[in-house]
Amino acid sequence: MQFMKMKSSLLVLLSVLGMQFACAQSSSLSSSPYSLYGLGVPNETGVGIINALGKLGFAMPSLTNINDKNPASLGRMTQKSFLFDVGIKAQRETVINSFVEETRFNANFSNISLAFPISEKSGVGITLIPFTNVGYVLLGIETNIEGTTDTFFTNVNGAGGLNDFKFSYGYSVTDSFRVGASGSILFGTIDETETNFIDDTALIITEENHYSGFRFDVGLQYDWSERTSFGLNAKFPTLLNGSQSRTIETLGTATITTREEDNNLPDFELPLEVGFGFISNFLTNKLTINADYQHSFWDSTDQRDYLGEYVDQHQFGMGLSYRKNGRALKYWDRIFYRVGFNYDSGNLKVNDYRVENYTLSTGVGLPISSRTNSMLNISYSYGQKGRVSNGLIQENFHLLTLNFSFDGKWFVKRRYD
């Protein structure tokens, strides 16, 4: 009965948070001008501790924290444990071009995740996390009217993005070898409003672009020794189906004209992505080092955008974590201290220049209880995307993430009622 009550409460909590998350995603989760490109900018935050450790982590286990980067990690979970993670993020960024500098701020949910074992050798996980983020504003674009010397002005506003609802399963083939698979339902809406001002008339074009699809990925992990493990993950190519609802309004001095259209959008192709990495422990498990690499094969999609072209993407991530003694009586000795670095070559090339991204991170894991592995994971990241040259825009951003990572126990009988 106790298990059923806990299970029901958690499902209700996940449903409520999921609805809030979906509503939040319908508004702007980004303020990057690069989100005008494609389906928006890829989500740059993850689940739990990974935000401070280089953003990747294909070899990390799911013993006390959920690793949603590799489903094989779910094959090695502590029995009777239940892991739950909910995160929020806040970002302040400065956008710089050759003429102006502007500061923007946004904050929202970053993820909702849970994982638990279903046998001695297997576990499952469920995660809801943003897949892409869109948020841009273009004001005062001046355009010549063809055949005349007159001009008109345009304002463009975009918001929304896609979500990733993922179900994962991991299985331990042997004590040192694990395999796993994940299925992701990708869905979301990107809204764009274009307002054109011509003399005393305003032409307003509102578009709701809907995308949905399914993506499958597999992973494996191998423990080379008690101290070192390796991980591999592959996400398979897929097509996202698109549809569009468009409303065109003409506002004059005395009349309002409205026309509605429904259109099919070209499918958007996601490429094959392959990542691998390792994690190793030193100083009697006090110090942990992880390093990872991921290659996204965008060249093979043969897709283009009117802003630029898609190119193969390379990501490198490294992280270092230190904790003096997890069983110490002193609280400060049980805190995790973390630093990380990530380089992302980007999948966009504009004017023959890549939009690269460099990120430095630091963070702490603050124990919530001395009897469980529940933790408040805090990370701060500073990064730079793009450059102020060749028609590009540079973004300098400060990102703060808070992840509440809870470790509960199932099927544990109370001694006293």
Short mmCIF file of C-alpha atoms in Angstrom, two decimals:
data_model
loop_
_atom_site.label_atom_id
_atom_site.label_comp_id
_atom_site.label_asym_id
_atom_site.label_seq_id
_atom_site.Cartn_x
_atom_site.Cartn_y
_atom_site.Cartn_z
CA MET A 1 0.00 0.00 0.00
CA GLN A 2 2.84 2.38 0.87
CA PHE A 3 4.44 1.69 -2.54
CA MET A 4 1.17 2.33 -4.37
CA LYS A 5 0.66 5.66 -2.57
CA MET A 6 4.20 6.74 -3.39
CA LYS A 7 3.81 5.70 -7.01
CA SER A 8 0.49 7.56 -7.37
CA SER A 9 1.87 10.71 -5.76
CA LEU A 10 4.92 10.71 -8.03
CA LEU A 11 2.81 10.23 -11.15
CA VAL A 12 0.56 13.13 -10.14
CA LEU A 13 3.61 15.32 -9.46
CA LEU A 14 5.16 14.39 -12.81
CA SER A 15 1.90 15.16 -14.63
CA VAL A 16 1.52 18.58 -12.99
CA LEU A 17 5.13 19.53 -13.64
CA GLY A 18 4.83 18.21 -17.18
CA MET A 19 1.85 20.46 -17.91
CA GLN A 20 3.69 23.47 -16.47
CA PHE A 21 6.76 22.53 -18.52
CA ALA A 22 4.76 22.28 -21.75
CA CYS A 23 3.09 25.64 -21.10
CA ALA A 24 6.46 27.21 -20.39
CA GLN A 25 7.88 25.83 -23.63
CA SER A 26 5.14 27.57 -25.60
CA SER A 27 6.69 30.89 -24.60
CA SER A 28 10.23 31.99 -25.26
CA LEU A 29 12.92 29.87 -23.58
CA SER A 30 15.71 31.57 -25.48
CA SER A 31 16.79 35.06 -26.41
CA SER A 32 19.37 34.03 -29.00
CA PRO A 33 19.19 35.59 -32.48
CA TYR A 34 20.61 32.27 -33.76
CA SER A 35 17.31 30.63 -32.79
CA LEU A 36 15.94 32.13 -36.02
CA TYR A 37 17.82 29.31 -37.76
CA GLY A 38 16.18 25.91 -38.40
CA LEU A 39 14.21 24.58 -35.43
CA GLY A 40 15.95 26.91 -32.98
CA VAL A 41 19.08 26.58 -30.86
CA PRO A 42 19.70 23.13 -29.31
CA ASN A 43 19.01 22.86 -25.60
CA GLU A 44 22.25 23.41 -23.67
CA THR A 45 21.26 22.07 -20.24
CA GLY A 46 20.95 18.48 -19.06
CA VAL A 47 19.82 16.41 -16.10
CA GLY A 48 21.45 16.52 -12.67
CA ILE A 49 25.21 16.89 -12.36
CA ILE A 50 26.10 16.98 -16.06
CA ASN A 51 25.65 20.77 -16.37
CA ALA A 52 28.88 21.36 -14.42
CA LEU A 53 30.87 18.52 -16.01
CA GLY A 54 31.11 19.33 -19.72
CA LYS A 55 27.46 18.66 -20.72
CA LEU A 56 28.10 15.15 -22.10
CA GLY A 57 28.85 12.05 -19.97
CA PHE A 58 28.32 8.84 -21.95
CA ALA A 59 30.20 6.68 -19.41
CA MET A 60 28.57 8.05 -16.25
CA PRO A 61 26.48 5.65 -14.14
CA SER A 62 22.95 6.18 -12.81
CA LEU A 63 23.70 5.05 -9.27
CA THR A 64 22.86 8.26 -7.40
CA ASN A 65 22.14 10.69 -10.28
CA ILE A 66 20.18 10.16 -13.49
CA ASN A 67 22.31 9.98 -16.64
CA ASP A 68 20.01 10.67 -19.60
CA LYS A 69 22.93 10.76 -22.07
CA ASN A 70 23.26 6.96 -22.22
CA PRO A 71 20.38 4.53 -21.51
CA ALA A 72 22.86 1.74 -20.76
CA SER A 73 23.58 3.44 -17.42
CA LEU A 74 20.14 2.29 -16.21
CA GLY A 75 21.39 -1.30 -16.20
CA ARG A 76 23.39 -0.50 -13.09
CA MET A 77 21.14 1.03 -10.46
CA THR A 78 20.99 0.63 -6.70
CA GLN A 79 18.21 -1.81 -5.86
CA LYS A 80 15.03 -0.39 -4.29
CA SER A 81 16.14 3.12 -5.22
CA PHE A 82 14.03 5.74 -6.92
CA LEU A 83 15.75 8.73 -8.54
CA PHE A 84 13.84 11.92 -9.32
CA ASP A 85 15.32 15.12 -10.77
CA VAL A 86 13.70 18.45 -11.53
CA GLY A 87 15.66 21.45 -12.75
CA ILE A 88 15.33 25.17 -13.37
CA LYS A 89 17.65 27.53 -15.21
CA ALA A 90 18.27 31.25 -15.58
CA GLN A 91 20.37 32.84 -18.30
CA ARG A 92 21.66 36.36 -18.83
CA GLU A 93 23.27 37.03 -22.17
CA THR A 94 24.78 39.96 -23.98
CA VAL A 95 24.29 40.07 -27.75
CA ILE A 96 26.93 42.04 -29.66
CA ASN A 97 27.23 42.99 -33.32
CA SER A 98 29.18 45.65 -35.17
CA PHE A 99 26.70 48.40 -34.24
CA VAL A 100 25.00 47.67 -30.92
CA GLU A 101 25.21 45.70 -27.66
CA GLU A 102 22.09 44.39 -25.91
CA THR A 103 21.54 42.42 -22.67
CA ARG A 104 18.71 39.90 -22.30
CA PHE A 105 17.45 37.57 -19.56
CA ASN A 106 15.28 34.45 -19.47
CA ALA A 107 14.44 31.74 -16.93
CA ASN A 108 12.39 28.55 -16.92
CA PHE A 109 12.21 24.83 -16.16
CA SER A 110 15.10 22.80 -17.57
CA ASN A 111 14.04 19.16 -17.07
CA ILE A 112 11.83 16.64 -15.27
CA SER A 113 13.26 13.11 -14.92
CA LEU A 114 12.79 9.90 -12.99
CA ALA A 115 14.51 6.50 -13.00
CA PHE A 116 14.20 3.26 -11.03
CA PRO A 117 15.26 -0.40 -11.28
CA ILE A 118 12.72 -3.02 -12.37
CA SER A 119 14.97 -6.03 -11.65
CA GLU A 120 18.45 -6.76 -10.35
CA LYS A 121 19.88 -6.23 -13.84
CA SER A 122 17.66 -3.60 -15.45
CA GLY A 123 16.16 -0.17 -14.96
CA VAL A 124 13.96 2.36 -16.73
CA GLY A 125 13.89 6.13 -16.98
CA ILE A 126 11.50 8.83 -18.17
CA THR A 127 12.65 12.34 -19.06
CA LEU A 128 10.94 15.48 -20.35
CA ILE A 129 13.44 18.09 -21.51
CA PRO A 130 13.59 20.88 -24.13
CA PHE A 131 15.03 19.78 -27.46
CA THR A 132 15.32 23.21 -29.09
CA ASN A 133 14.59 26.75 -27.91
CA VAL A 134 13.35 29.69 -29.97
CA GLY A 135 13.24 33.34 -28.96
CA TYR A 136 14.15 36.24 -31.24
CA VAL A 137 12.99 39.78 -31.95
CA LEU A 138 13.90 41.74 -35.09
CA LEU A 139 12.76 45.36 -35.13
CA GLY A 140 12.73 48.05 -37.79
CA ILE A 141 13.84 46.03 -40.82
CA GLU A 142 13.67 48.48 -43.74
CA THR A 143 12.83 47.11 -47.21
CA ASN A 144 12.45 48.87 -50.55
CA ILE A 145 9.13 48.53 -52.37
CA GLU A 146 9.94 47.11 -55.79
CA GLY A 147 9.60 49.57 -58.64
CA THR A 148 9.41 52.62 -56.35
CA THR A 149 11.62 54.68 -54.08
CA ASP A 150 9.34 54.01 -51.10
CA THR A 151 10.18 51.69 -48.22
CA PHE A 152 8.31 49.78 -45.53
CA PHE A 153 9.33 48.55 -42.09
CA THR A 154 9.00 45.06 -40.61
CA ASN A 155 9.06 43.67 -37.06
CA VAL A 156 9.52 39.91 -36.55
CA ASN A 157 8.98 37.99 -33.30
CA GLY A 158 9.62 34.27 -32.80
CA ALA A 159 9.04 32.02 -29.77
CA GLY A 160 8.57 28.38 -28.77
CA GLY A 161 10.61 25.29 -29.49
CA LEU A 162 10.50 21.51 -29.43
CA ASN A 163 10.32 19.12 -26.47
CA ASP A 164 11.87 15.68 -26.00
CA PHE A 165 9.78 13.13 -24.07
CA LYS A 166 12.06 10.12 -23.68
CA PHE A 167 11.60 6.59 -22.32
CA SER A 168 14.81 4.65 -21.65
CA TYR A 169 15.68 1.08 -20.70
CA GLY A 170 19.03 -0.35 -19.60
CA TYR A 171 20.13 -3.93 -19.02
CA SER A 172 23.27 -5.36 -17.40
CA VAL A 173 24.52 -8.24 -19.58
CA THR A 174 27.38 -8.99 -17.19
CA ASP A 175 28.73 -7.31 -14.07
CA SER A 176 30.88 -5.08 -16.28
CA PHE A 177 28.90 -4.72 -19.53
CA ARG A 178 25.58 -2.91 -19.99
CA VAL A 179 23.36 -2.08 -22.99
CA GLY A 180 20.37 0.21 -23.36
CA ALA A 181 17.90 1.85 -25.72
CA SER A 182 15.76 4.99 -25.72
CA GLY A 183 12.77 6.17 -27.68
CA SER A 184 12.10 9.91 -27.93
CA ILE A 185 8.86 11.59 -28.92
CA LEU A 186 9.83 14.99 -30.30
CA PHE A 187 7.08 17.58 -30.52
CA GLY A 188 6.49 21.30 -30.29
CA THR A 189 5.41 24.53 -31.92
CA ILE A 190 7.40 27.48 -33.23
CA ASP A 191 5.39 30.70 -33.46
CA GLU A 192 6.39 33.63 -35.65
CA THR A 193 4.64 36.97 -36.04
CA GLU A 194 5.67 39.33 -38.84
CA THR A 195 4.26 42.86 -38.83
CA ASN A 196 4.75 45.04 -41.93
CA PHE A 197 4.01 48.78 -41.79
CA ILE A 198 3.18 50.41 -45.14
CA ASP A 199 1.92 53.99 -44.85
CA ASP A 200 -1.30 53.77 -42.79
CA THR A 201 -1.70 50.02 -43.28
CA ALA A 202 -0.33 47.12 -41.23
CA LEU A 203 0.02 43.63 -42.70
CA ILE A 204 0.32 41.03 -39.90
CA ILE A 205 1.33 37.45 -40.76
CA THR A 206 1.09 34.96 -37.88
CA GLU A 207 2.47 31.44 -38.34
CA GLU A 208 2.22 28.42 -36.05
CA ASN A 209 4.72 25.80 -37.21
CA HIS A 210 4.11 22.36 -35.69
CA TYR A 211 6.72 19.59 -35.73
CA SER A 212 6.59 16.02 -34.43
CA GLY A 213 8.48 12.77 -34.84
CA PHE A 214 10.12 9.79 -33.13
CA ARG A 215 13.82 9.14 -32.57
CA PHE A 216 15.58 5.98 -31.44
CA ASP A 217 19.00 5.65 -29.85
CA VAL A 218 21.11 2.87 -28.34
CA GLY A 219 24.01 2.82 -25.92
CA LEU A 220 26.49 0.62 -24.13
CA GLN A 221 28.84 0.92 -21.16
CA TYR A 222 31.82 -1.21 -20.22
CA ASP A 223 33.74 -1.21 -16.93
CA TRP A 224 37.39 -1.60 -17.88
CA SER A 225 38.33 -1.82 -14.21
CA GLU A 226 36.94 -0.82 -10.84
CA ARG A 227 38.12 2.72 -11.51
CA THR A 228 37.52 3.25 -15.25
CA SER A 229 34.45 2.87 -17.48
CA PHE A 230 33.76 3.58 -21.16
CA GLY A 231 30.49 4.55 -22.82
CA LEU A 232 29.09 4.73 -26.36
CA ASN A 233 25.82 6.19 -27.63
CA ALA A 234 24.27 6.44 -31.11
CA LYS A 235 21.17 8.43 -32.09
CA PHE A 236 19.69 7.33 -35.39
CA PRO A 237 18.56 9.70 -38.19
CA THR A 238 14.89 10.60 -38.34
CA LEU A 239 12.43 12.92 -40.06
CA LEU A 240 10.23 15.40 -38.22
CA ASN A 241 6.88 16.04 -39.88
CA GLY A 242 5.86 19.69 -40.16
CA SER A 243 2.57 21.52 -40.61
CA GLN A 244 1.69 25.20 -40.53
CA SER A 245 -1.31 27.31 -39.60
CA ARG A 246 -1.08 30.83 -41.02
CA THR A 247 -3.25 33.87 -40.40
CA ILE A 248 -2.94 37.00 -42.55
CA GLU A 249 -4.51 40.23 -41.29
CA THR A 250 -4.65 43.58 -43.02
CA LEU A 251 -5.35 46.53 -40.74
CA GLY A 252 -6.29 49.74 -42.52
CA THR A 253 -7.71 53.02 -41.36
CA ALA A 254 -11.26 51.70 -41.59
CA THR A 255 -11.15 48.01 -42.52
CA ILE A 256 -9.80 44.74 -41.13
CA THR A 257 -9.30 41.78 -43.47
CA THR A 258 -8.40 38.29 -42.22
CA ARG A 259 -7.42 35.16 -44.16
CA GLU A 260 -6.44 31.77 -42.70
CA GLU A 261 -4.35 29.03 -44.38
CA ASP A 262 -3.18 25.52 -43.49
CA ASN A 263 0.02 24.30 -45.16
CA ASN A 264 2.37 21.33 -45.04
CA LEU A 265 6.00 22.10 -44.22
CA PRO A 266 8.95 20.15 -45.59
CA ASP A 267 10.15 17.38 -43.29
CA PHE A 268 13.11 18.35 -41.13
CA GLU A 269 15.86 15.72 -41.03
CA LEU A 270 17.86 15.01 -37.88
CA PRO A 271 21.22 13.31 -38.55
CA LEU A 272 23.06 10.34 -37.12
CA GLU A 273 24.84 11.29 -33.88
CA VAL A 274 27.60 9.16 -32.35
CA GLY A 275 29.23 9.89 -29.00
CA PHE A 276 31.71 8.11 -26.76
CA GLY A 277 33.64 8.85 -23.58
CA PHE A 278 35.20 7.57 -20.39
CA ILE A 279 35.07 8.21 -16.65
CA SER A 280 37.80 7.35 -14.15
CA ASN A 281 38.13 7.58 -10.36
CA PHE A 282 41.28 8.46 -8.42
CA LEU A 283 42.38 9.08 -4.82
CA THR A 284 40.14 6.31 -3.44
CA ASN A 285 37.10 7.60 -5.37
CA LYS A 286 37.55 11.16 -4.13
CA LEU A 287 38.43 12.53 -7.58
CA THR A 288 36.49 11.72 -10.77
CA ILE A 289 37.45 12.72 -14.32
CA ASN A 290 35.25 12.36 -17.41
CA ALA A 291 35.90 13.19 -21.07
CA ASP A 292 33.56 12.81 -24.06
CA TYR A 293 33.22 13.47 -27.79
CA GLN A 294 30.15 13.58 -30.05
CA HIS A 295 29.90 13.82 -33.84
CA SER A 296 26.64 14.86 -35.54
CA PHE A 297 26.58 14.08 -39.28
CA TRP A 298 24.67 17.12 -40.59
CA ASP A 299 26.47 17.08 -43.96
CA SER A 300 24.62 13.90 -44.90
CA THR A 301 21.20 15.57 -44.54
CA ASP A 302 21.85 17.90 -47.52
CA GLN A 303 19.72 20.55 -45.84
CA ARG A 304 20.11 24.30 -46.14
CA ASP A 305 18.63 27.31 -44.43
CA TYR A 306 18.26 30.77 -45.93
CA LEU A 307 20.65 32.03 -43.23
CA GLY A 308 23.38 29.51 -43.98
CA GLU A 309 24.21 25.83 -44.40
CA TYR A 310 24.28 22.78 -42.15
CA VAL A 311 27.71 21.29 -41.46
CA ASP A 312 28.98 18.37 -39.41
CA GLN A 313 29.04 19.19 -35.71
CA HIS A 314 31.76 18.26 -33.20
CA GLN A 315 31.42 18.48 -29.42
CA PHE A 316 34.10 17.92 -26.77
CA GLY A 317 33.33 17.84 -23.07
CA MET A 318 35.51 17.38 -19.99
CA GLY A 319 34.70 17.43 -16.28
CA LEU A 320 36.34 17.00 -12.91
CA SER A 321 34.56 16.27 -9.62
CA TYR A 322 35.98 16.09 -6.09
CA ARG A 323 34.48 15.10 -2.74
CA LYS A 324 36.61 14.56 0.35
CA ASN A 325 34.45 11.97 2.14
CA GLY A 326 30.85 11.02 1.40
CA ARG A 327 30.39 9.50 4.86
CA ALA A 328 32.02 12.27 6.88
CA LEU A 329 30.21 13.88 9.80
CA LYS A 330 31.29 17.34 8.69
CA TYR A 331 28.90 18.74 6.09
CA TRP A 332 31.63 20.49 4.08
CA ASP A 333 33.48 17.21 3.59
CA ARG A 334 30.41 15.70 1.88
CA ILE A 335 30.02 18.46 -0.72
CA PHE A 336 30.90 17.77 -4.37
CA TYR A 337 33.06 20.39 -6.11
CA ARG A 338 32.92 20.34 -9.92
CA VAL A 339 34.44 22.07 -12.94
CA GLY A 340 33.90 21.45 -16.65
CA PHE A 341 34.60 22.61 -20.19
CA ASN A 342 32.67 22.18 -23.43
CA TYR A 343 33.51 23.07 -27.02
CA ASP A 344 30.78 22.92 -29.68
CA SER A 345 31.73 23.58 -33.31
CA GLY A 346 28.05 24.20 -34.09
CA ASN A 347 26.05 22.87 -37.03
CA LEU A 348 25.59 26.24 -38.72
CA LYS A 349 27.95 27.99 -41.13
CA VAL A 350 27.17 31.60 -42.08
CA ASN A 351 29.28 33.43 -44.65
CA ASP A 352 31.70 30.47 -44.60
CA TYR A 353 32.25 30.83 -40.82
CA ARG A 354 31.07 28.40 -38.17
CA VAL A 355 29.03 29.59 -35.19
CA GLU A 356 31.22 28.06 -32.46
CA ASN A 357 30.42 27.81 -28.76
CA TYR A 358 32.86 27.66 -25.82
CA THR A 359 31.64 27.06 -22.26
CA LEU A 360 33.40 26.96 -18.88
CA SER A 361 31.43 25.59 -15.92
CA THR A 362 31.75 25.20 -12.19
CA GLY A 363 29.36 23.85 -9.61
CA VAL A 364 28.68 22.16 -6.29
CA GLY A 365 26.56 19.27 -5.08
CA LEU A 366 25.02 20.11 -1.71
CA PRO A 367 23.76 17.07 0.27
CA ILE A 368 20.16 17.41 1.42
CA SER A 369 20.25 14.49 3.86
CA SER A 370 22.97 12.48 5.57
CA ARG A 371 20.93 9.27 5.17
CA THR A 372 20.29 9.44 1.41
CA ASN A 373 22.08 10.58 -1.74
CA SER A 374 19.60 13.41 -2.34
CA MET A 375 21.43 16.47 -3.57
CA LEU A 376 20.93 20.08 -4.63
CA ASN A 377 23.15 20.44 -7.70
CA ILE A 378 24.07 24.01 -8.60
CA SER A 379 26.12 25.02 -11.63
CA TYR A 380 27.31 28.27 -13.15
CA SER A 381 28.52 28.48 -16.75
CA TYR A 382 30.08 31.25 -18.77
CA GLY A 383 30.14 30.87 -22.53
CA GLN A 384 30.64 32.58 -25.85
CA LYS A 385 28.90 31.82 -29.14
CA GLY A 386 29.72 33.32 -32.53
CA ARG A 387 31.94 36.33 -33.23
CA VAL A 388 31.72 40.03 -34.08
CA SER A 389 32.95 39.78 -37.67
CA ASN A 390 31.91 38.65 -41.14
CA GLY A 391 28.27 39.50 -40.51
CA LEU A 392 28.01 37.26 -37.43
CA ILE A 393 26.71 38.04 -33.95
CA GLN A 394 28.53 37.26 -30.71
CA GLU A 395 26.70 36.08 -27.60
CA ASN A 396 28.32 36.15 -24.15
CA PHE A 397 26.14 34.32 -21.64
CA HIS A 398 25.96 33.53 -17.93
CA LEU A 399 23.92 30.40 -17.16
CA LEU A 400 22.79 29.29 -13.70
CA THR A 401 21.14 25.88 -13.20
CA LEU A 402 19.57 24.34 -10.09
CA ASN A 403 18.72 20.65 -10.08
CA PHE A 404 16.93 19.00 -7.16
CA SER A 405 18.09 15.37 -7.35
CA PHE A 406 16.16 13.13 -4.95
CA ASP A 407 17.12 9.57 -4.03
CA GLY A 408 14.27 7.65 -2.43
CA LYS A 409 13.76 4.02 -1.49
CA TRP A 410 10.96 1.71 -2.58
CA PHE A 411 9.68 -1.45 -0.87
CA VAL A 412 11.40 -0.54 2.41
CA LYS A 413 9.20 -1.49 5.36
CA ARG A 414 8.96 0.88 8.28
CA ARG A 415 9.95 -0.45 11.68
CA TYR A 416 7.22 1.57 13.35
CA ASP A 417 3.91 2.81 11.98
#
